[in-house]
PDB file of C-alpha atoms in Angstrom:
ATOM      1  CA  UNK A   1      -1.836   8.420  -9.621  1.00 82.00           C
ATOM      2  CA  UNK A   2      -3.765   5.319  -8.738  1.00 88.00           C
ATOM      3  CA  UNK A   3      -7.259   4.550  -8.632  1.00 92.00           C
ATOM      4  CA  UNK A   4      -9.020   2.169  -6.094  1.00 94.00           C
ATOM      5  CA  UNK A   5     -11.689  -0.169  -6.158  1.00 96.00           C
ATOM      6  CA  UNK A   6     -13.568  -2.022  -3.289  1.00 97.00           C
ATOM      7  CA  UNK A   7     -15.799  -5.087  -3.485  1.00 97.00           C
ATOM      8  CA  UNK A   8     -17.000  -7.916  -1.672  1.00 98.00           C
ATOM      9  CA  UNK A   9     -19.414  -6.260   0.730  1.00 98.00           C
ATOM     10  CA  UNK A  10     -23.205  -7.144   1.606  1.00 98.00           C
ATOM     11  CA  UNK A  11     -25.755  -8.630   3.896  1.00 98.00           C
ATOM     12  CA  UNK A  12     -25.006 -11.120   6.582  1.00 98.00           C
ATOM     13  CA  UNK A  13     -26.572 -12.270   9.870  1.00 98.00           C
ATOM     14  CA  UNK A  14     -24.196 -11.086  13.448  1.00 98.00           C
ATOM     15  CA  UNK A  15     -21.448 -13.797  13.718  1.00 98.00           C
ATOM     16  CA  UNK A  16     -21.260 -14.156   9.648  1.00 98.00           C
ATOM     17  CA  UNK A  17     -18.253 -13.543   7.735  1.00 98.00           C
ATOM     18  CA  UNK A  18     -17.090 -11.540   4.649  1.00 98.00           C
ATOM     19  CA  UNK A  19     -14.297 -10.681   2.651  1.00 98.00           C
ATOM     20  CA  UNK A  20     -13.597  -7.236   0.996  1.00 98.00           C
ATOM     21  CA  UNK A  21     -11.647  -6.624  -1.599  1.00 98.00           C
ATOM     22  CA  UNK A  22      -9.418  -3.844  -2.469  1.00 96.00           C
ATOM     23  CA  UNK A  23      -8.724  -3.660  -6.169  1.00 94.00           C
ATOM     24  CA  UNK A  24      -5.066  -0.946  -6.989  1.00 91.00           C
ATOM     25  CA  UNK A  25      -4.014   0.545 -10.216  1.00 88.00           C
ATOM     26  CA  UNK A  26      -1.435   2.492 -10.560  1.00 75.00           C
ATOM     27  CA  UNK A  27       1.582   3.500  -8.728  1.00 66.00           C
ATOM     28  CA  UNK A  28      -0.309   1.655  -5.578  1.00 57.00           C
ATOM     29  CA  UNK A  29       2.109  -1.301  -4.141  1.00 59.00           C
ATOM     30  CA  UNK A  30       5.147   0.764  -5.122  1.00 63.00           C
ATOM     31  CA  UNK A  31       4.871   4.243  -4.088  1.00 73.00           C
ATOM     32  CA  UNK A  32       1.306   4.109  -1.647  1.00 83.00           C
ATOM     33  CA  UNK A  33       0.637   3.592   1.273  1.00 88.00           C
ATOM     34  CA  UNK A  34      -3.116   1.783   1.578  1.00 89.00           C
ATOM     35  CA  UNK A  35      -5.647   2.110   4.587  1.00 95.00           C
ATOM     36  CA  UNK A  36      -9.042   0.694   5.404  1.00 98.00           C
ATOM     37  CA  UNK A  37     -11.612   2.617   6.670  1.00 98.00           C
ATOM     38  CA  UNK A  38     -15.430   2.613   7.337  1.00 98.00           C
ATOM     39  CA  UNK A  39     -18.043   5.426   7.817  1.00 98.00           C
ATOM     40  CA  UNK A  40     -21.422   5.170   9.566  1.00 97.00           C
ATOM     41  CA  UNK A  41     -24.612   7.297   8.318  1.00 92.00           C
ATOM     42  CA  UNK A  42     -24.089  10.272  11.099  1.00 94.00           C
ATOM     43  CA  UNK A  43     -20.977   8.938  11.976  1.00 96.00           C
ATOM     44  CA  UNK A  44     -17.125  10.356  11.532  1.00 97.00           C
ATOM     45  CA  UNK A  45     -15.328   7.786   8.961  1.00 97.00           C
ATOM     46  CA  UNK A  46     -13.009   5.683  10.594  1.00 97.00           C
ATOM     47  CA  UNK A  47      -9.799   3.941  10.393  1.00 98.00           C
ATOM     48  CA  UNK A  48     -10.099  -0.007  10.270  1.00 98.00           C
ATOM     49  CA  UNK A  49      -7.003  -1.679   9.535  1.00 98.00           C
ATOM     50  CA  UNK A  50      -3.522  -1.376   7.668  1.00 95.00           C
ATOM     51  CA  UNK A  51      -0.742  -3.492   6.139  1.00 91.00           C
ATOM     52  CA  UNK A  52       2.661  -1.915   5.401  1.00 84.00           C
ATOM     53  CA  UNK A  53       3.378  -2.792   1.917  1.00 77.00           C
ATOM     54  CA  UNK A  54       7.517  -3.869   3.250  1.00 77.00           C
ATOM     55  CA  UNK A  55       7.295  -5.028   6.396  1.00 81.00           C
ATOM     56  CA  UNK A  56       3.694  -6.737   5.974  1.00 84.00           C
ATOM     57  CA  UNK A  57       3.005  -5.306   9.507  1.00 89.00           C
ATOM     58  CA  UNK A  58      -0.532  -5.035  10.404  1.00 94.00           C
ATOM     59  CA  UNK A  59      -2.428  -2.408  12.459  1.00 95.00           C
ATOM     60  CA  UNK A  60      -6.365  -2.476  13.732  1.00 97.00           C
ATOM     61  CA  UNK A  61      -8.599  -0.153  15.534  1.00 98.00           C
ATOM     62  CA  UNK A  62      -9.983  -2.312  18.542  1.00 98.00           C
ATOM     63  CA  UNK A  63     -12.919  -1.997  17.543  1.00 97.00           C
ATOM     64  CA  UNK A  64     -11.872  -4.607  15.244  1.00 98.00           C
ATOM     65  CA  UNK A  65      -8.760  -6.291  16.496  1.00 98.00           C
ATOM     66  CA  UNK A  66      -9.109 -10.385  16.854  1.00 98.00           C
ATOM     67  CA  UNK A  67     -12.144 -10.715  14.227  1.00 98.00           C
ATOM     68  CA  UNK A  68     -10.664  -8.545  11.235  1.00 98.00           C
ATOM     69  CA  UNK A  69      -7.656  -9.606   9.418  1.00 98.00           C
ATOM     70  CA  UNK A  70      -5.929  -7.437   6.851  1.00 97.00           C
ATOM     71  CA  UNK A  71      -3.789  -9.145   3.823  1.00 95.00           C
ATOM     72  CA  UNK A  72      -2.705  -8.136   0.402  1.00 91.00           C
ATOM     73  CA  UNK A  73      -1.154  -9.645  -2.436  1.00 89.00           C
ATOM     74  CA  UNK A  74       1.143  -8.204  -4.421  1.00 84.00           C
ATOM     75  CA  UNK A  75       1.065  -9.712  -7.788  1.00 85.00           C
ATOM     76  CA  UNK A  76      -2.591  -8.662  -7.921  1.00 90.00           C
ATOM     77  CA  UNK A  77      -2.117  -5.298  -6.340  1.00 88.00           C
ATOM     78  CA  UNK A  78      -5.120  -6.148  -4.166  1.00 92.00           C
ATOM     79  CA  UNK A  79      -5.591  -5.612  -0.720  1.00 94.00           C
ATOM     80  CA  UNK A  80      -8.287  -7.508   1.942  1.00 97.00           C
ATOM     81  CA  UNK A  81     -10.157  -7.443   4.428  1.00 98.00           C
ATOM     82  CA  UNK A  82     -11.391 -10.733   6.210  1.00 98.00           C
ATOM     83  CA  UNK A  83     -14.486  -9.651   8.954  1.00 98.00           C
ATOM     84  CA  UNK A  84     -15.027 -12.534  10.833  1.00 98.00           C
ATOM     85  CA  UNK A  85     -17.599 -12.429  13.938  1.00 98.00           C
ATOM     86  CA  UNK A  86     -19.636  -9.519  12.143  1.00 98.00           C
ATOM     87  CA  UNK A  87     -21.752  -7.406  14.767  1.00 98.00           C
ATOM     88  CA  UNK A  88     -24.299  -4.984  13.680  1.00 98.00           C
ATOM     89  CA  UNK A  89     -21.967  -2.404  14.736  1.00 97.00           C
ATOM     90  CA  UNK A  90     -20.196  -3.342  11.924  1.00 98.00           C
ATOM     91  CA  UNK A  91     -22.345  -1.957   9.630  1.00 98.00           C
ATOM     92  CA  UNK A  92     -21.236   0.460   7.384  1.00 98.00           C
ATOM     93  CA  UNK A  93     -19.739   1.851   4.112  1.00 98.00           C
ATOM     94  CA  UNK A  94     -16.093   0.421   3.906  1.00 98.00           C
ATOM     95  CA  UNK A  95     -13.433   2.371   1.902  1.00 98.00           C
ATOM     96  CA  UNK A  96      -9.967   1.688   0.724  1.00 96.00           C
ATOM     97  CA  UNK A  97      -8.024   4.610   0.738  1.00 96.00           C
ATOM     98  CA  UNK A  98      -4.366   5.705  -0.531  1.00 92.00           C
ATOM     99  CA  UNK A  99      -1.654   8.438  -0.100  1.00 90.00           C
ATOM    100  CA  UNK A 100       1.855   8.817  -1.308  1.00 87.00           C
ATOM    101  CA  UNK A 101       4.463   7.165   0.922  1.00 83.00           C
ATOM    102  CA  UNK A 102       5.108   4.611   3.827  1.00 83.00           C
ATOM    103  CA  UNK A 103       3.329   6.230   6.595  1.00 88.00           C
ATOM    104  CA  UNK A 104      -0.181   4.530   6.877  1.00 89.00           C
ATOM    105  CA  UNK A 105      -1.983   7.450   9.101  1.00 92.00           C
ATOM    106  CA  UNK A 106      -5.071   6.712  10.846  1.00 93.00           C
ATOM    107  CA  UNK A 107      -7.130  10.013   9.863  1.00 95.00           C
ATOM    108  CA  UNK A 108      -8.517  10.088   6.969  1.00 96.00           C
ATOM    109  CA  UNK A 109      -7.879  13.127   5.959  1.00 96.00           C
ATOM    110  CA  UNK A 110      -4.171  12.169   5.820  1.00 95.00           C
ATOM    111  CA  UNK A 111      -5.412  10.175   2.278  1.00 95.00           C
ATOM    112  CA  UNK A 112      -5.542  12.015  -1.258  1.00 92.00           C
ATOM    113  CA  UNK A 113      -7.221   8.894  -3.072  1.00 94.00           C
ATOM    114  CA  UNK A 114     -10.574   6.751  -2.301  1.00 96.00           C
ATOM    115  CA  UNK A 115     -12.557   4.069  -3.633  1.00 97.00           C
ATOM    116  CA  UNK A 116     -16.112   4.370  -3.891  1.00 97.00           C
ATOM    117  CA  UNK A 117     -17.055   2.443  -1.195  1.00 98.00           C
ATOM    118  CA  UNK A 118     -18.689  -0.814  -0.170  1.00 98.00           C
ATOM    119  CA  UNK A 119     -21.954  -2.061   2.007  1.00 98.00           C
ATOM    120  CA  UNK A 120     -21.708  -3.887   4.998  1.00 98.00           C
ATOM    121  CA  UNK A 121     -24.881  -4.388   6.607  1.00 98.00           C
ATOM    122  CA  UNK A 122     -25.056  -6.934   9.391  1.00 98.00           C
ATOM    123  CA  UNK A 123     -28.921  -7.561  10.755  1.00 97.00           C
ATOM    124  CA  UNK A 124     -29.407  -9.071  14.195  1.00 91.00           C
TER     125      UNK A 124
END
């Protein structure tokens, strides 16, 4: 199994920056493949980013791609996420999520395992 843990998220002013982190136990950086995603009140969640854990490829949504970069590091079985050039749009609950294998879907409902979650709030 392998449990999840997100920090790093907050408050910050449009065109701030912050970086989440994605905290793995587990069977994580060996057997799982780990998303980010983000959910809006009244909105679908969302895929964000990914990394793949042997290639170090990197994926985005859009949305994102060009302020958002995705990273991990493997000693610390951590994954990140550095939002650069927030927008209010931004705003939301980001999760780190996990599932068993290589293949880093983009629905969530592809993922057996989630972290609790993390504020981002960006005012204008």
């Amino acid at each position: 199994q392998v449990q999840l843990v997100e920090s790093g998220g907050g408050l910050v002013q449009t065109g701030g920056s912050l970086r989440l982190s994605c905290a793995t136990s587990g069977r994580t950086f060996s057997s799982y493949a780990i998303n980010w995603f983000r959910q809006a009140p009244g909105k679908e969640r969302e895929f964000v980013a990914a990394i793949s854990r042997s290639s170090g490829r990197t994926y985005y949504a859009d949305s994102v791609k060009g302020r958002f970069t995705i990273s991990r590091d493997n000693a610390k079985s951590t994954v990140y996420l550095q939002m650069n050039s927030l927008k209010p749009e931004d705003t939301a609950v980001y999760y780190c999520a996990a599932r068993s294998g290589s293949v880093h879907y983009i629905l969530p409902r592809k993922y057996d395992y989630w972290g609790q979650g993390t504020q981002v709030t960006v005012s204008s």
